[in-house]
Each structure stands twice: as C-alpha cells, then as structure tokens.
XYZ file of C-alpha atoms in Angstrom:
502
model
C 0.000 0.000 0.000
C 3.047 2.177 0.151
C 4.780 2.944 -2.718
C 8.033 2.858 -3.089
C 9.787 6.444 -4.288
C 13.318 5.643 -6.606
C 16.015 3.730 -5.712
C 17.998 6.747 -4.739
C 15.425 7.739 -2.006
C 15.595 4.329 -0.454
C 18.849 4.223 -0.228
C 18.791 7.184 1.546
C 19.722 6.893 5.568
C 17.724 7.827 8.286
C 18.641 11.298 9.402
C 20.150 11.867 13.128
C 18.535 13.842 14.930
C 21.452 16.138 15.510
C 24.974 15.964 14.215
C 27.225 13.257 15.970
C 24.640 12.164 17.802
C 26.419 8.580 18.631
C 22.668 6.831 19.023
C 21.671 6.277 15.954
C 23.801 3.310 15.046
C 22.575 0.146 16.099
C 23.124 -2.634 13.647
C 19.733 -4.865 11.944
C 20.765 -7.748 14.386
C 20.483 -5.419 17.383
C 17.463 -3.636 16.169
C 15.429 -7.144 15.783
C 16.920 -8.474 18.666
C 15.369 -5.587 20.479
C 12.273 -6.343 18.677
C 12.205 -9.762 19.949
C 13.266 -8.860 23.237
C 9.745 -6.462 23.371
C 7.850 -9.096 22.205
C 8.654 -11.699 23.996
C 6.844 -11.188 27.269
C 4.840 -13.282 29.714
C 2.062 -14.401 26.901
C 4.640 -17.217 25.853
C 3.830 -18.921 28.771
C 0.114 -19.209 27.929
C 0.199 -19.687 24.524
C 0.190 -23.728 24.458
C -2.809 -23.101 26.310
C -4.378 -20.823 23.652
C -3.635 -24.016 20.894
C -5.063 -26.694 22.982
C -8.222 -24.007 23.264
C -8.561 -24.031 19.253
C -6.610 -26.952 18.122
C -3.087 -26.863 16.319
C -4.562 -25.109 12.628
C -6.845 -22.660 13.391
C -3.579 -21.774 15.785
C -1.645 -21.286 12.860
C -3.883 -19.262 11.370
C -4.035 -16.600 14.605
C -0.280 -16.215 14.713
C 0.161 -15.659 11.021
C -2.640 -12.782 11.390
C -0.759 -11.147 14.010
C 2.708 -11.370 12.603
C 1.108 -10.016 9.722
C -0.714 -7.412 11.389
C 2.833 -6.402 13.507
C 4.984 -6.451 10.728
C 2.788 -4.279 8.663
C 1.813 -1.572 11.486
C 5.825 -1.465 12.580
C 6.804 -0.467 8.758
C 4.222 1.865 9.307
C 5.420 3.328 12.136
C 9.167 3.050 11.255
C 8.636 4.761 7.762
C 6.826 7.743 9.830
C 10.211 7.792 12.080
C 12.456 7.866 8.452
C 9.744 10.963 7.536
C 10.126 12.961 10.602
C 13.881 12.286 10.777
C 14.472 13.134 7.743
C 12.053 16.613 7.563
C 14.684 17.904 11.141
C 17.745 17.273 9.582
C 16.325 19.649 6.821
C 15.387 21.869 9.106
C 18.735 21.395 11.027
C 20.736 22.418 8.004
C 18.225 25.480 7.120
C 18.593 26.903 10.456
C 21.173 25.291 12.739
C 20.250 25.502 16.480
C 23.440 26.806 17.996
C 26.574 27.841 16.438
C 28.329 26.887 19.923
C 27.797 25.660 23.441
C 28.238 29.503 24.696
C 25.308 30.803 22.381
C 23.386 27.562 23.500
C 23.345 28.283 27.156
C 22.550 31.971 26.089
C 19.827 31.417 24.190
C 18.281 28.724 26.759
C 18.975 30.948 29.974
C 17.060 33.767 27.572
C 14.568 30.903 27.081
C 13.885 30.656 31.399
C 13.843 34.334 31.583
C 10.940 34.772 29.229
C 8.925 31.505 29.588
C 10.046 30.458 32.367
C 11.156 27.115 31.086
C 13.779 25.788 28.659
C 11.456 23.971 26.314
C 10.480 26.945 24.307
C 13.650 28.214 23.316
C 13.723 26.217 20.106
C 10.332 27.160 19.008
C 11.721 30.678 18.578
C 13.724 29.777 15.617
C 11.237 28.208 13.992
C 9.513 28.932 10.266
C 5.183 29.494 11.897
C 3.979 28.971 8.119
C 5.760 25.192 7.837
C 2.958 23.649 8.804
C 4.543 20.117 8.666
C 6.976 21.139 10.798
C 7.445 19.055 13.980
C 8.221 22.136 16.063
C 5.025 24.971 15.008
C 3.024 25.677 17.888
C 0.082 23.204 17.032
C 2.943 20.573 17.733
C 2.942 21.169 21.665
C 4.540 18.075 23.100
C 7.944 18.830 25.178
C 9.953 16.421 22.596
C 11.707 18.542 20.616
C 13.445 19.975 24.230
C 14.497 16.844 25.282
C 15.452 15.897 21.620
C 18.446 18.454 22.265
C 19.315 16.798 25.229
C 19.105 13.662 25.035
C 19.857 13.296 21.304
C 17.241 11.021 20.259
C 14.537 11.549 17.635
C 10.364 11.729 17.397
C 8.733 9.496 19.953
C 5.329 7.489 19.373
C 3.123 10.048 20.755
C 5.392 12.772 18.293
C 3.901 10.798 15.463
C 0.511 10.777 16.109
C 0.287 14.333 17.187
C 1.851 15.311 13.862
C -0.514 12.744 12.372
C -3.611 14.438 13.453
C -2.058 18.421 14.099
C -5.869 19.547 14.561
C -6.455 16.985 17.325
C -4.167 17.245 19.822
C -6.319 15.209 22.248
C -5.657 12.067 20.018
C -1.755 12.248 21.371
C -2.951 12.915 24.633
C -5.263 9.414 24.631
C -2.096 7.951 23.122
C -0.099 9.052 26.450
C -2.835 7.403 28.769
C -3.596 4.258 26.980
C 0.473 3.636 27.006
C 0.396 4.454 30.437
C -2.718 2.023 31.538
C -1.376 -0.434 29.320
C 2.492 -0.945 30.479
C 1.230 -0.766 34.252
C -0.669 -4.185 33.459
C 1.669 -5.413 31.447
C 4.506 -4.814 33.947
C 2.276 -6.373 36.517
C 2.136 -9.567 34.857
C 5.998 -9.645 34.360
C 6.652 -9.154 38.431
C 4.071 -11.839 38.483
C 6.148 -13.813 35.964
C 9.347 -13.531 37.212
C 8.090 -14.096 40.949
C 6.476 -17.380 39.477
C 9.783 -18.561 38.029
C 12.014 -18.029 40.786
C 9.404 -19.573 43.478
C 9.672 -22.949 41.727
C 13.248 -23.243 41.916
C 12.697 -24.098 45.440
C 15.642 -24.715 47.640
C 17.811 -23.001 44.720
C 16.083 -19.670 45.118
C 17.719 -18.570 48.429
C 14.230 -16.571 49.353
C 12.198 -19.604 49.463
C 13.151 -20.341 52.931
C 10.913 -17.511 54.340
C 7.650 -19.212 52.996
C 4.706 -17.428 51.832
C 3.629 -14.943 51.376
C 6.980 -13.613 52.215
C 8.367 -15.281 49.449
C 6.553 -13.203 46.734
C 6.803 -9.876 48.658
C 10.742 -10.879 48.431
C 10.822 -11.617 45.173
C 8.862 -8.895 43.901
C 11.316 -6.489 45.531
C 14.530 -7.906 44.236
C 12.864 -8.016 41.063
C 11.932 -4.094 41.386
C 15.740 -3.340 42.875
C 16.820 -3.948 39.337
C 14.164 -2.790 37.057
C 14.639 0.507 39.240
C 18.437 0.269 38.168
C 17.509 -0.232 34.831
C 15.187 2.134 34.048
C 17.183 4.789 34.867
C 19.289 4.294 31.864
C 19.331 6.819 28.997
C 17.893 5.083 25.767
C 16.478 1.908 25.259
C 19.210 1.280 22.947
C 21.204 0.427 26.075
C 19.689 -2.548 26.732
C 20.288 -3.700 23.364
C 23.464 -6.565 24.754
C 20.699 -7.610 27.674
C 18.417 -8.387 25.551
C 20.103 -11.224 24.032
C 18.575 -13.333 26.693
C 14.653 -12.933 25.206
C 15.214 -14.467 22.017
C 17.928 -17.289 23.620
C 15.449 -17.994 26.334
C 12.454 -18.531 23.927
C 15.461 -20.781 21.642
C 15.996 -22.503 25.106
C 12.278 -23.265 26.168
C 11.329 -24.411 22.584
C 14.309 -26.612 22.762
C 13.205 -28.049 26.204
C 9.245 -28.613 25.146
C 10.301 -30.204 22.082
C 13.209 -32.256 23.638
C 11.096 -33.932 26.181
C 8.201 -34.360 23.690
C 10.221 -36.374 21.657
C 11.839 -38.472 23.855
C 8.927 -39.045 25.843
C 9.826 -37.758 29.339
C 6.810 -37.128 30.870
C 4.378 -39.503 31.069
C 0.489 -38.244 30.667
C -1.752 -40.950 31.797
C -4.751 -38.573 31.342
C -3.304 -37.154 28.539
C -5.959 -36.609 25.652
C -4.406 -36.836 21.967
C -4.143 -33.665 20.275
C -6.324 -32.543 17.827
C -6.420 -30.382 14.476
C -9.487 -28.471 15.598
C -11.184 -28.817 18.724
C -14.525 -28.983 19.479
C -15.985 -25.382 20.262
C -13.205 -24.214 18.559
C -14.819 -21.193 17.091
C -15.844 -20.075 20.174
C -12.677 -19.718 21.652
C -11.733 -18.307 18.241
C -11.923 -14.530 19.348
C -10.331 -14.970 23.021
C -7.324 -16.858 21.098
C -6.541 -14.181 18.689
C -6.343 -11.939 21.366
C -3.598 -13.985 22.890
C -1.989 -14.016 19.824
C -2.360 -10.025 19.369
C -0.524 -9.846 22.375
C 1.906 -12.448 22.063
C 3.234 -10.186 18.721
C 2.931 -6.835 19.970
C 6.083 -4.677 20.260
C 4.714 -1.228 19.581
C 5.863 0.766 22.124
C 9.063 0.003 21.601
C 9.431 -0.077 17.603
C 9.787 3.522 17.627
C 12.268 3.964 19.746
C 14.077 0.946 18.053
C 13.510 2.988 14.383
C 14.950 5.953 15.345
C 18.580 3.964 16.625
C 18.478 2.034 12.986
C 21.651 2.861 11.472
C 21.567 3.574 8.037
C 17.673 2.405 7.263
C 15.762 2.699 4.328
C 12.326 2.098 3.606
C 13.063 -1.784 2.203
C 15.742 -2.108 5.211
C 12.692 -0.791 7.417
C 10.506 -3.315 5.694
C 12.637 -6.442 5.783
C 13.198 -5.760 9.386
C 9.556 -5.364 10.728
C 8.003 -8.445 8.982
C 11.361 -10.541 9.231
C 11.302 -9.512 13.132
C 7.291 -10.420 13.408
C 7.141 -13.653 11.080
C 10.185 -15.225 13.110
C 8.589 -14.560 16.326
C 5.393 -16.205 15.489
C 7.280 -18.762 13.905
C 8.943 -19.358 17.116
C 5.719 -18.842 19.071
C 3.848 -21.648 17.034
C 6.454 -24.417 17.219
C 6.997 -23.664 21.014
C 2.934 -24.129 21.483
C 2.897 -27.443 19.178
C 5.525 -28.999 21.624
C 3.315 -28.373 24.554
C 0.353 -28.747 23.007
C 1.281 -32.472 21.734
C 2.891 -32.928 25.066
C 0.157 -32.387 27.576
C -2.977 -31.808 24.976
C -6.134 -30.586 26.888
C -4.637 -30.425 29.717
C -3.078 -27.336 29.594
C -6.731 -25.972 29.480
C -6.511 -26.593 33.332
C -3.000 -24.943 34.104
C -1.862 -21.275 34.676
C 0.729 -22.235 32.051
C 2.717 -24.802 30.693
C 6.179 -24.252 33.007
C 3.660 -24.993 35.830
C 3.155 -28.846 34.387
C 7.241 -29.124 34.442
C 8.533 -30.403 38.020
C 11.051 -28.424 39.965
C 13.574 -31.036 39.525
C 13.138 -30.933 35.699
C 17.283 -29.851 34.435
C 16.386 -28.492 31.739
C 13.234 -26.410 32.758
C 15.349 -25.301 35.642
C 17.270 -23.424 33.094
C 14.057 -22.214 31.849
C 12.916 -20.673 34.607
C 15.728 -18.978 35.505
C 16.499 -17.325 31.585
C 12.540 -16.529 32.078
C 13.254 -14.673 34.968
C 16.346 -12.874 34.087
C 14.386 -12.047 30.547
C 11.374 -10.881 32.296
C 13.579 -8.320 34.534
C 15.228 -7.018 31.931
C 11.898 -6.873 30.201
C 10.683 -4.544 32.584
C 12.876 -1.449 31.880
C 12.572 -2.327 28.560
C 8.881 -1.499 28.417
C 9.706 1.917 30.906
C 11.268 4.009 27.729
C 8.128 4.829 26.246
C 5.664 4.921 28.540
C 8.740 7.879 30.470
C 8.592 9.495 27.524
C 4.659 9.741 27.233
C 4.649 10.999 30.940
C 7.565 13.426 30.131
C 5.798 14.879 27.338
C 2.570 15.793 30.368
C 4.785 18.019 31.329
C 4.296 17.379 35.272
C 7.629 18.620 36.876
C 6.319 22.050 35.074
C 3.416 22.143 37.114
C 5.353 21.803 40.525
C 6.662 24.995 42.548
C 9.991 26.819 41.442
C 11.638 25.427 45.151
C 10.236 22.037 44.500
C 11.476 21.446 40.560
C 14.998 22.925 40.981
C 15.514 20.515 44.410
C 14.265 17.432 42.227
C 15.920 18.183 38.483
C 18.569 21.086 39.424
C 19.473 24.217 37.934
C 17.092 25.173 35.212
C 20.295 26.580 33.117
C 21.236 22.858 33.185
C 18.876 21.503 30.941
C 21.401 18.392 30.737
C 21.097 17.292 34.370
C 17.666 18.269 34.054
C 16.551 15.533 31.530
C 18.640 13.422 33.185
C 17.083 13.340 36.826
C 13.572 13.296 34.941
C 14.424 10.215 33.139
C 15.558 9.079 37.253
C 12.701 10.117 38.531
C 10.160 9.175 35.917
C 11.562 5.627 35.044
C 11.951 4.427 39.040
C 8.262 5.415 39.929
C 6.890 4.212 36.634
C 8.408 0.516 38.373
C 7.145 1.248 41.281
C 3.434 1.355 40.748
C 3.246 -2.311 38.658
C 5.468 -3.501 41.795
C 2.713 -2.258 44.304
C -0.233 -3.499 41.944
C 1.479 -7.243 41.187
C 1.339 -7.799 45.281
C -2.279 -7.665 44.949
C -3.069 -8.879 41.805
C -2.275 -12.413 40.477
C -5.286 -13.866 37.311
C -2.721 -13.374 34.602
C -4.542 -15.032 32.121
C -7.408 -12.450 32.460
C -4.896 -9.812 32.063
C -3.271 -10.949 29.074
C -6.603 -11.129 27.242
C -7.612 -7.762 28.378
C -4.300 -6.122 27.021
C -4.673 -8.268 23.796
C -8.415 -6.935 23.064
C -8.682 -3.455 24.902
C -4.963 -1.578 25.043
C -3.257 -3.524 22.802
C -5.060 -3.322 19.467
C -5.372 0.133 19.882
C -1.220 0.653 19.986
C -1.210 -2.167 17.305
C -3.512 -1.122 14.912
C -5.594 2.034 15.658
C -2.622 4.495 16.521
C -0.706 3.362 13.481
C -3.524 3.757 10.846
C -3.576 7.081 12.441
C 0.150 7.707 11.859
C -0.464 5.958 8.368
C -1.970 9.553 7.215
C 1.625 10.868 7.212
C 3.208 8.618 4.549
C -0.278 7.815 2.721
C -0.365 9.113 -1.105
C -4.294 8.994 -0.909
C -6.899 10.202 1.533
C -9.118 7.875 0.689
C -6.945 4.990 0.894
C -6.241 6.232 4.205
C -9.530 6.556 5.559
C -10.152 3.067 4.370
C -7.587 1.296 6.578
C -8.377 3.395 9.001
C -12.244 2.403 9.167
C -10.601 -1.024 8.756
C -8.584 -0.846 11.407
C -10.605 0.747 14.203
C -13.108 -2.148 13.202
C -10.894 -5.154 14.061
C -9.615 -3.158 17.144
C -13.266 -2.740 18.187
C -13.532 -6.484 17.674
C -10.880 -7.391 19.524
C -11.846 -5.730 22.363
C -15.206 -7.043 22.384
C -13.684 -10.354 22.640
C -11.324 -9.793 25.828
C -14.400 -8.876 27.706
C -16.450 -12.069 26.539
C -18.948 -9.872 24.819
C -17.710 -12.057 21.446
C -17.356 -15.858 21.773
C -15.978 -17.390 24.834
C -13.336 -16.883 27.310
C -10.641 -19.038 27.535
C-alpha cells in the first residue's frame, strides 16, 4: 500500500537527529533483537494453552494474522520515524540551532527568563507557516526539548500528534492508553518472574521464608533492578541484555520439544491432540487476542527505528516483517511442543512451566532465563511509557523550590533531563510492583491487554500515523475504518462480549 519512491530515495539513511549524535547506530541484528526482546513477554507462557483451546490449525492461522498485522503496522510506524527524521535534519541544516555551546546556554537561559522554562527556546527559531513542521506551535509536546538533550529523535506520541495536528487530544489518549497499558503489562511480568524463581525451590535462596513472604521478596529484588535499569538513557542500552529474550524462547522451545520427543513425561490422562477442537470457534476470538498480544512490540518499535543505522524504507521493511514472522514462527512451534505434550490439559493450568517439576534440568534453566528475561523486560517497556509521561509536562506544574531541588538548575537543561528520566523511570516501576502484590489472574490480564490496550497501539494508533506517509486520503480513511473495526472487535472479545473466554 506504500509505494516505493526511486532507488535513490531508499537508499537514503535515516537522518540523526542532531549531528554526531552517537545513538543512531545500532546494527539490523540489534534492532530485531530488540524487537524480539519487546515481544517476547509473559504471553509465551500461555500460549500452548491458547492451541489446545482451538486446536493446532486454526492456531496457525491466529499467529500468522498477528505477525502479519505487527509487521505491517511497525513499517508503518518506522517509515513515519524515516519521515520525521528526515524533515529535522532539513530543518537542522536550514537553520542550525546553535553555532556553539556559549550561544546555547545563552539562548536557553534567555529561554527561562521569558517563559520560564527551557522547552520553548527552540520554538523561537522556527519557520510558523511550515505547517509540517514538527516544532510549530500546534505541535505542543515537550519532545523537541528533550530531543536536544538527550539526542534522540520523534517518539510514538510525536507521530501521532503530527498525524492528526488539529487533534491534539488524540496524542494525549495515546499518552494514557500507554500508560494504563504498560502498568498491566509490567504487573504480569513481576508476576512472571516471581512465578519462576518460586519454583526453583531450595535453589532460590528466598524460598526459605515461605509465603507470602516469598513473593513480597521476590517482587522487591525483582523491582531493585528494574529501578536500576530504568534509569538508563535510551532503550538502545539494553540492546546486549536483551540477548537473553530471544535465547530464552530458543531454550524453552528446545526443552518442550526435547522432552516431547523423547517421551519424558508420562500423561496418563493425557488426551491426543487434535487439528481443531470442538468449540473451537468459540474460543476463536479470546485466542486471537492472545496471539495479538503475544506479537505486539509497539511501544518500543519507535524507539528501536529511530537507533536504525543507516535504514531505508526496504531495510525498514525487511526488518519489521522478518522480526514479526520469526517470532510467530517461534511462538507456534513452542505451542505445538506443549500442546502435543500435555494436549487438553493445559486448558486446566496457569501455564505450561507450571506442568514441568522443579527437579526438571532443563526447565530449571528455563525458569531462571525466564526470569532474568522478564527483569530485563521490565525497563525495557519503561522508555516509552517515560517518555509519554515526560511529554505531560508534570515537573512544570510543581513549585519553582520544588522542581529545581528534584531536576537542578534550570540553566542545566542536561542534568535536568537526566534526573527526569531518574525520577520518571523508578516510579513508573514502582506502581506495577505495588499493583502485582495484589493482583495475580494473569490469564485475564493478558486477554484484556490483547483486546482493549493492545489493538489500539497495534492497529488504531498506526492507521492514524499511516496519514503521514499515505499518497491517498481515501486509501487512508479506508484502513483506518478497517482498522478501528478489528480493534473494536478485539476488544469485544477480551471482555467475553464475542465468543468465549478461555
């Protein structure tokens, strides 16, 4: 649906944001791995269970739709990056924003004097009749201000604001669905990761106090390092941790399959599997919302885009379905080895490392790369939902006293940024930590992300942002109807108003 301008253009790499930036250069390996890394979350777990609810083809069917659907909506959303990127450093060569770190400070201590804030001072230089320009006063998100500072590019809520400059209240829905969303979903990873290390019994060292002391442990430790963690700069600096998503998922595939084969487990009860199940429509519409969720990596893709070094729009493209077809891939062969392992009864269990004793060597391994995937996970998922509480503004809102103790010096804007991203990243941890010691249905969780939150980050938002890279308005307003229709389906479905639960 997105033609392809000459060769030339293609070739043509992804702007920095500034000069000498020193982000934008992670490699395609580090930029799917990231990928991967987001989208590999706690819904592995439960996706054998979401086969043996439909049977092991209309399964195959669910994933392909959502690797489809993520692959297409992350091009989307990764061409809209290449757009934006490439409109500033335009802009950047037109009219530089400092000639030197003396008429920087100047201009941003003139900045405080007048508006009593730094993020204004680059709006002064600014052409008010470019009305695509990220940085005219419809465009009234805080980005562009911590762009200087922190050298990285548009975020998602950028694009959708510059997707829809006469709404600004569709960015600002944008901002609270991302924050709703990666609350839950960083409540089910504490849950996750408490899980795991509970059933290493006498090898997880906090076992000894029993419950519930045990989880309020765990969940702690786990929180001590997603605090650490979050505090980082970019996401791109998680990009050697998050090795361990995609060699954990290698690892528990491995596992399943290995003890499938060689008959390990013996399943007295165990009920053969079947190519469709009965009911299996039914359960359709609960499923795919598994599977929505299972592929979802939207929040992040952004942030990945903007680090790609050297993209183009068929680099872009090879990397977002490449990225999404290997992880469903991955997901469907990991749910056929439990699925023909246990059959139905996974329909009774939480999820399928619960049917694996504690003894088990290999799924000992398992449970710990789950764990240390899951915690780095966590951070992960902080970036963007920091930057969409960043962009509200709050610390602007507080008293002078107050906001220079917390950030500094407002003719800092460098430490300023910095203690924000502190500040911001730690508490965002801190509320999923508080909400995962009181709640524990994951299952219900992941199917209200997958129908509700998720779609709309999946596929609403980026039709949306589809209207700045779409040749035709009518084309546009198609896939959006189209989209905002399966999204409204979806949703329908994780609150059992469509088929049944699972």
């Amino acid at each position: 649906l997105i033609p392809f301008s000459s060769i030339a253009a293609q070739d043509r790499a992804m702007a920095p944001a500034l000069p000498s930036d020193g982000v934008t250069d992670r490699t395609f390996f580090q930029c799917m791995t990231l990928l991967l890394a987001s989208g590999i979350g706690s819904g592995v777990l439960v996706i054998p269970r979401a086969m043996a609810s439909v049977g092991y083809i209309p399964a195959a069917l669910y994933f392909f739709i959502g690797a489809l659907v993520s692959g297409a909506t992350t091009w989307v959303l990764s061409l809209a990056v290449l757009e934006v990127r490439r409109i500033w450093l335009e802009e950047e060569l037109k009219h530089p924003l400092h000639s030197s770190e003396r008429d920087r400070r100047n201009q941003m201590h003139l900045a405080v004097e007048r508006y009593g804030s730094p993020t204004t001072w680059r709006d002064t230089q600014q052409q008010p009749d470019d009305l695509l320009s990220p940085m005219t006063p419809s465009i009234r998100r805080s980005t562009s201000f911590r762009d200087f500072v922190t050298k990285v590019g548009p975020s998602y809520g950028d694009l959708v604001e510059r997707a829809t400059p006469e709404c600004p209240w569709v960015s600002s829905t944008l901002d609270c669905v991302l924050f709703l969303h990666n609350t839950l979903a960083l409540t089910v990873y504490f849950l996750f990761v408490s899980e795991s290390y509970e059933r290493l019994g006498w090898m997880w060292p906090l076992n000894r106090f029993g419950e519930p002391y045990t989880h309020v442990l765990t969940i702690f430790w786990t929180a001590f390092w997603g605090c650490l963690l979050s505090t980082l700069p970019t996401v791109g600096a998680l990009a050697r941790w998050a090795n361990a998503s995609p060699f954990v998922l290698w690892l528990m595939m491995g596992s399943i399959w290995f003890e499938w084969l060689f008959n390990w487990h013996e399943q007295d009860e165990q009920q053969e599997p079947e190519a469709y199940v009965e009911d299996w429509l039914e359960r359709s519409p609960s499923v795919l919302c598994i599977a929505v969720f299972a592929s979802f990596w939207h929040t992040n893709c952004v942030a990945i885009a903007r680090e790609f070094q050297n993209p183009t729009k068929l680099r872009l493209c090879v990397l977002s379905f490449a990225s999404a077809f290997l992880l469903g891939l991955l997901y469907y062969f990991l749910a056929v080895g439990g699925y023909f392992t246990f059959g139905a009864k996974l329909l009774t269990a939480p999820n399928i490392v619960t049917l694996y004793g504690q003894a088990d060597p290999f799924f000992i391994a398992v449970r710990l790369g789950l764990a240390f995937s899951l915690t780095i996970a966590i951070p992960l998922n902080v970036f963007p939902i920091r930057e969409s509480v960043e962009n509200m503004q709050l610390f602007r809102k507080l008293p002078t006293g107050i906001r220079r103790r917390l950030l500094g010096p407002a003719t800092d804007p460098k430490m300023q940024a910095t203690r924000e991203h502190e500040i911001v990243g730690v508490t965002l941890v801190l509320i999923p930590m508080i909400l995962s010691l009181c709640f524990r249905n994951v299952v219900q969780l992941i199917t209200i992300l997958g129908g509700s939150l998720v779609s709309l980050m999946m596929i609403v938002f980026p039709c949306i942002v589809f209207r700045m890279i779409c040749p035709s308005s009518l084309l546009w307003w198609t896939t959006l109807m189209i989209g905002i229709s399966f999204a409204t389906f979806l949703a329908l479905a994780s609150w059992g108003f469509v088929g049944e639960k699972v």
